Coordinates of C-alpha atoms in Angstrom, one line a residue:
Chain A
M1 CA 88.3 50.8 107.5
K2 CA 88.6 52.3 104.1
I3 CA 90.2 55.6 103.2
T4 CA 91.4 57.1 100.0
L5 CA 95.1 57.6 100.0
N6 CA 96.6 59.6 97.1
G7 CA 93.6 58.9 95.0
E8 CA 93.6 55.1 95.6
P9 CA 91.5 53.0 98.0
H10 CA 93.5 52.1 101.0
A11 CA 92.6 49.8 104.0
L12 CA 93.5 50.6 107.6
D13 CA 92.7 48.6 110.7
G14 CA 90.8 51.4 112.3
P15 CA 91.1 55.0 113.1
T16 CA 94.8 55.7 112.8
P17 CA 97.0 58.6 113.8
V18 CA 98.8 60.3 111.0
A19 CA 102.1 59.4 112.6
R20 CA 101.3 55.7 112.4
L21 CA 100.3 55.9 108.8
I22 CA 103.6 57.6 108.0
A23 CA 105.5 55.0 109.9
E24 CA 103.6 52.1 108.2
L25 CA 104.4 53.6 104.8
K26 CA 108.0 53.8 105.9
L27 CA 108.2 57.5 105.1
K28 CA 110.4 60.1 106.8
P29 CA 108.1 62.6 108.5
N30 CA 110.5 65.5 107.6
R31 CA 110.3 64.6 103.9
V32 CA 106.5 64.6 103.5
A33 CA 103.4 66.7 104.1
V34 CA 100.0 65.4 104.8
E35 CA 96.5 66.7 104.0
I36 CA 93.2 65.2 105.3
N37 CA 90.1 66.2 103.4
Q38 CA 91.9 69.2 101.9
T39 CA 93.3 70.5 105.1
V40 CA 97.0 70.4 105.9
V41 CA 98.0 68.5 109.0
P42 CA 100.8 70.4 110.9
K43 CA 103.7 68.2 111.7
A44 CA 103.4 68.8 115.4
E45 CA 100.0 67.2 115.3
Y46 CA 100.8 63.9 113.5
E47 CA 100.4 62.0 116.8
H48 CA 97.1 63.5 117.7
T49 CA 95.4 63.7 114.3
I50 CA 93.3 60.7 113.6
I51 CA 92.5 59.4 110.1
N52 CA 88.9 58.2 110.0
E53 CA 86.7 56.1 107.7
G54 CA 86.2 57.6 104.3
D55 CA 88.9 60.3 104.8
L56 CA 90.6 61.7 101.7
V57 CA 94.3 61.6 102.6
E58 CA 97.1 63.1 100.5
V59 CA 100.7 62.4 101.3
V60 CA 103.1 64.5 99.2
N61 CA 106.9 65.0 98.8
F62 CA 109.2 67.1 96.7
V63 CA 110.1 65.9 93.2
G64 CA 112.2 67.6 90.5
G65 CA 110.5 70.6 89.0
G66 CA 111.1 74.1 87.6
Chain B
M1 CA 130.8 95.5 92.9
Q2 CA 132.4 92.6 94.7
D3 CA 129.8 92.7 97.5
D4 CA 126.9 92.8 95.1
K5 CA 124.2 90.7 96.7
L6 CA 120.7 89.6 95.9
E7 CA 118.2 90.2 98.7
L8 CA 115.1 88.2 98.6
G9 CA 112.4 87.9 101.3
G10 CA 114.9 88.8 104.0
R11 CA 117.6 86.4 102.8
V12 CA 120.8 87.3 101.1
F13 CA 122.3 85.4 98.1
R14 CA 125.5 85.8 96.2
S15 CA 124.3 83.8 93.1
R16 CA 121.7 85.4 90.8
L17 CA 120.9 82.2 89.1
I18 CA 117.9 80.1 90.3
V19 CA 117.6 76.6 88.8
G20 CA 114.9 74.1 88.6
T21 CA 115.4 70.4 89.3
G22 CA 113.1 68.8 86.7
K23 CA 113.8 66.8 83.6
Y24 CA 117.2 65.5 84.7
R25 CA 118.3 61.9 84.0
D26 CA 118.6 61.1 87.7
F27 CA 119.2 62.8 91.1
D28 CA 122.9 62.6 90.7
E29 CA 122.8 64.6 87.5
T30 CA 120.5 67.1 89.2
R31 CA 123.0 67.5 92.0
R32 CA 125.9 68.0 89.7
A33 CA 124.0 70.5 87.6
V34 CA 123.0 72.5 90.6
E35 CA 126.6 72.5 91.8
A36 CA 127.9 73.6 88.4
S37 CA 125.3 76.4 88.2
G38 CA 126.5 77.8 91.6
A39 CA 122.8 78.4 92.4
E40 CA 121.8 79.0 96.0
I41 CA 118.1 78.7 95.3
V42 CA 116.5 75.6 93.6
T43 CA 112.9 75.0 92.7
V44 CA 111.1 71.7 93.4
A45 CA 107.6 70.5 92.7
V46 CA 105.1 69.0 95.2
R47 CA 103.7 65.6 94.1
R48 CA 102.0 62.6 95.7
V49 CA 104.3 60.1 97.3
N50 CA 104.5 56.9 95.3
I51 CA 102.8 54.5 97.7
T52 CA 103.5 51.4 95.8
D53 CA 107.2 52.0 95.1
R54 CA 108.7 53.6 98.2
S55 CA 112.2 52.3 97.4
R56 CA 112.8 55.4 95.3
E57 CA 115.2 57.9 96.7
N58 CA 114.1 61.4 97.8
L59 CA 115.3 64.4 95.9
L60 CA 116.1 66.2 99.2
D61 CA 118.8 63.6 99.8
Y62 CA 120.7 65.2 96.9
L63 CA 120.1 68.9 97.8
D64 CA 121.8 70.4 100.9
P65 CA 119.1 72.5 102.6
Q66 CA 121.9 74.1 104.7
R67 CA 123.5 75.6 101.6
L68 CA 120.4 75.9 99.3
L69 CA 117.1 77.6 99.6
I70 CA 114.5 75.0 98.5
L71 CA 111.8 76.9 96.6
P72 CA 108.7 74.8 96.2
N73 CA 106.5 75.6 93.2
T74 CA 102.8 75.2 92.6
A75 CA 103.4 74.0 89.0
G76 CA 100.5 72.1 87.5
C77 CA 97.9 74.0 89.4
Y78 CA 95.1 75.5 87.3
S79 CA 93.2 77.3 90.1
A80 CA 94.0 79.6 93.0
E81 CA 92.6 76.9 95.4
E82 CA 94.9 74.2 94.1
A83 CA 97.9 76.5 94.3
I84 CA 97.1 77.6 97.8
R85 CA 96.7 74.0 99.0
T86 CA 99.9 73.0 97.3
A87 CA 101.8 75.9 98.9
R88 CA 100.5 75.0 102.3
L89 CA 101.6 71.4 101.9
A90 CA 105.0 72.6 100.7
R91 CA 105.5 74.8 103.7
E92 CA 104.5 72.0 106.1
T93 CA 107.3 69.9 104.7
G94 CA 109.4 72.4 106.6
V95 CA 111.9 73.6 104.1
S96 CA 110.9 77.3 104.0
D97 CA 108.1 79.9 103.8
F98 CA 109.1 80.7 100.2
V99 CA 106.8 79.6 97.3
K100 CA 107.1 80.0 93.6
L101 CA 103.5 80.6 92.8
E102 CA 102.4 79.3 89.5
V103 CA 98.7 79.2 88.4
I104 CA 98.5 78.0 84.9
G105 CA 95.8 79.3 82.6
D106 CA 96.3 77.3 79.5
Q107 CA 97.7 73.9 78.8
Q108 CA 99.3 74.7 75.5
T109 CA 101.1 77.9 76.3
L110 CA 101.5 77.4 80.0
F111 CA 100.8 81.1 80.4
P112 CA 99.7 82.1 83.9
D113 CA 96.1 82.7 84.9
I114 CA 96.5 86.3 85.9
P115 CA 93.4 86.8 88.1
A116 CA 93.9 83.4 89.8
T117 CA 97.6 84.2 90.4
I118 CA 96.7 87.5 92.0
E119 CA 94.0 85.9 94.1
A120 CA 96.3 83.1 95.3
A121 CA 99.1 85.6 96.0
R122 CA 96.7 87.7 98.2
V123 CA 95.8 84.7 100.3
L124 CA 99.4 83.3 100.6
V125 CA 100.9 86.7 101.5
K126 CA 98.4 87.1 104.3
E127 CA 99.3 83.6 105.5
G128 CA 102.9 84.7 105.8
F129 CA 104.3 83.1 102.7
K130 CA 107.2 84.7 100.8
V131 CA 105.5 84.6 97.4
M132 CA 107.4 84.7 94.2
P133 CA 104.9 84.6 91.4
Y134 CA 105.5 83.4 87.9
I135 CA 103.7 85.9 85.7
T136 CA 103.3 87.3 82.2
D137 CA 105.7 90.1 81.3
D138 CA 102.9 92.6 81.9
P139 CA 103.8 95.7 83.9
V140 CA 100.4 96.3 85.5
T141 CA 100.1 92.8 86.7
C142 CA 103.6 92.9 88.2
L143 CA 102.6 96.2 89.9
R144 CA 99.6 94.6 91.4
L145 CA 101.6 91.6 92.7
A146 CA 104.3 93.8 94.1
E147 CA 101.7 96.0 95.9
L148 CA 100.2 92.8 97.4
G149 CA 103.5 92.1 99.1
C150 CA 105.1 89.5 96.9
V151 CA 108.9 89.3 97.7
A152 CA 109.7 89.3 94.0
V153 CA 107.9 89.3 90.6
M154 CA 108.9 86.7 88.1
P155 CA 107.9 87.7 84.6
L156 CA 108.4 85.1 81.9
A157 CA 110.9 85.8 79.0
A158 CA 109.0 83.4 76.8
P159 CA 106.8 80.3 77.2
I160 CA 108.0 77.7 79.7
G161 CA 110.5 75.4 78.1
S162 CA 110.4 77.2 74.8
G163 CA 114.0 78.4 74.8
L164 CA 112.9 81.5 72.8
G165 CA 114.8 84.0 75.0
I166 CA 113.5 87.4 75.9
R167 CA 110.7 88.2 73.6
N168 CA 109.8 91.5 75.0
P169 CA 112.7 93.4 76.4
Y170 CA 110.8 96.7 76.3
N171 CA 108.1 95.4 78.7
L172 CA 110.8 94.0 80.9
R173 CA 112.5 97.4 81.0
I174 CA 109.2 99.0 82.1
I175 CA 108.7 96.4 84.7
L176 CA 112.3 96.9 86.0
E177 CA 111.8 100.6 86.3
Q178 CA 108.6 100.2 88.2
M179 CA 109.9 97.5 90.5
Q180 CA 113.1 99.4 91.2
R181 CA 110.9 102.2 92.5
L182 CA 109.1 99.8 94.8
Q183 CA 112.3 97.9 95.6
V184 CA 110.9 94.6 94.5
P185 CA 113.3 92.2 92.8
V186 CA 112.6 91.1 89.3
V187 CA 113.4 87.5 88.4
V188 CA 113.1 86.5 84.7
D189 CA 111.4 83.1 84.9
A190 CA 111.0 80.8 82.0
G191 CA 111.9 80.9 78.3
V192 CA 115.6 81.2 78.5
G193 CA 117.3 79.1 75.8
T194 CA 121.0 79.7 76.1
A195 CA 123.7 81.7 77.9
S196 CA 123.2 84.9 75.9
D197 CA 119.5 85.0 76.9
A198 CA 120.5 84.8 80.5
A199 CA 123.2 87.5 80.0
Q200 CA 120.7 89.7 78.3
A201 CA 118.2 89.5 81.2
M202 CA 121.0 90.5 83.6
E203 CA 122.2 93.3 81.3
L204 CA 118.7 94.7 81.3
G205 CA 119.0 95.0 85.1
C206 CA 117.0 91.9 86.2
D207 CA 117.9 90.8 89.7
A208 CA 118.0 87.1 88.9
V209 CA 117.1 84.5 86.3
L210 CA 115.3 81.3 86.9
M211 CA 115.6 78.4 84.5
N212 CA 115.2 74.7 84.2
T213 CA 114.9 73.3 80.7
A214 CA 117.7 75.4 79.3
I215 CA 120.1 73.5 81.5
A216 CA 118.4 70.1 81.9
G217 CA 117.5 69.8 78.3
A218 CA 121.0 70.7 76.9
R219 CA 123.0 68.0 75.4
E220 CA 125.5 68.5 78.2
P221 CA 123.6 69.7 81.2
I222 CA 126.5 70.1 83.5
A223 CA 128.5 72.2 81.0
M224 CA 125.4 74.3 80.3
A225 CA 124.9 74.9 84.0
H226 CA 128.4 76.2 84.1
A227 CA 127.8 78.4 81.1
M228 CA 124.7 79.8 82.6
R229 CA 126.5 80.6 85.8
M230 CA 129.1 82.6 83.9
A231 CA 126.5 84.3 81.7
V232 CA 124.5 85.5 84.7
E233 CA 127.7 86.8 86.3
A234 CA 128.9 88.4 83.1
G235 CA 125.5 90.0 82.5
R236 CA 125.2 91.3 86.0
L237 CA 128.7 92.8 85.9
A238 CA 128.1 94.4 82.5
Y239 CA 124.9 96.0 83.9
L240 CA 126.8 97.3 87.0
A241 CA 129.6 98.5 84.8
G242 CA 127.2 100.5 82.6
R243 CA 127.3 99.8 78.9
I244 CA 128.2 102.4 76.2
E245 CA 125.5 104.2 74.2
R246 CA 124.6 102.7 70.8
K247 CA 125.7 104.9 68.0
L248 CA 125.1 104.6 64.3
Y249 CA 128.6 105.6 63.2
A250 CA 132.1 104.7 64.1
T251 CA 134.3 106.3 66.7
A252 CA 137.9 105.4 66.4
S253 CA 139.6 103.6 69.3
S254 CA 143.1 104.5 68.2
P255 CA 144.6 108.0 68.5
L256 CA 144.0 110.1 65.4
S257 CA 147.2 112.0 65.9
G258 CA 150.8 110.8 65.5
L259 CA 150.2 108.8 62.4
I260 CA 153.3 108.2 60.1
E261 CA 153.5 110.2 57.0

C-alpha cells in the first residue's frame, strides 16, 4: 500500500493506525503532530485512526525558529 | 516596580524578553542562549520530521517546558490556510494553545500579508488559540487584531533579521496608546539589532520584545543574550521610572549659590 509521507512516496503493509506508523518511525508521540489529508489527528485518536491507500500524511515536529 | 509582571493570555511572566531558537550552531548553544537571556517564552517553528535521518535530537530535549512557554510560530506560511493548518498541528503537539501567527506576504521583505493574517487570526481565536500575530507597525491593523481577541499584537520594528532597530517609533507610540486602552500587550517583534534597540522599545512602553537573529547572529550569542536581558530590564525600569522631558537648553545640576568668590 502506498501513501505519501512528508511529500515522499512511502510503502506500508496495509491500512495502518497512526500509532503504529509513529512507532515504526521510532518517533516519540509527544514530540510530533500528524495530519492526514490536511486534517490534524488528535493524539487521543492515534490508535483508532487508520492510514489508508493514497493518504497524504504529514508528520511534523518543532525545530529552531523565530 | 519589583512586582512588575507581564500578563499574556492568562499567564504571568517576569521576563519581558521573548527569544527565538533559530540559526544557532547547535541545540546546546540554543539552550545556553535561552538561559542567558532569562526568557520565559521561546518561539519554535513547525517542520516536517526528517524521516530518513531520525537519529537527530529533538529541540524540545533542550528546552524545559516546565519553565518555558513554548510558542510555536507559523513562519514560512504564505496563506491563511497554511498558517491555520500549522497552528493546529502545533497545538496537537501538546505544548500550549499559544501561537505566534505569521502569514508572510512577500519573500524579499518578509512583511506580513495583512488581510491573510487577520483572516487566520479570526479562525484561530474562534478555535480557542491564544493568538500573537506578527504584524506591520500599523495602528489600524493592530486595532483590528486586538478587537478580534488576539492576546497580544506584535508589530515589527523593522524587517525580520534586518537589525535596523525601531524604524517608526511614532507609529509604535500610537499603537501603544491604543492598546493600553484595550489592555492588549504590545510585543515588538523583529528588526532589533542590538541592546539599545531593545531598550528603546521598552522605554517607549512596549510590554515585551521578541528577537532571534539579533542574538543568534551575534559574534558571541551567549553574551548578546545576556546584553539583551539587561537592555530589556533597563528599558522597562526606565519606562516605569519616567524619563525627564527633553529640553533645548541646559539646566545646571549643581547649586548656583554658595560659589567661592
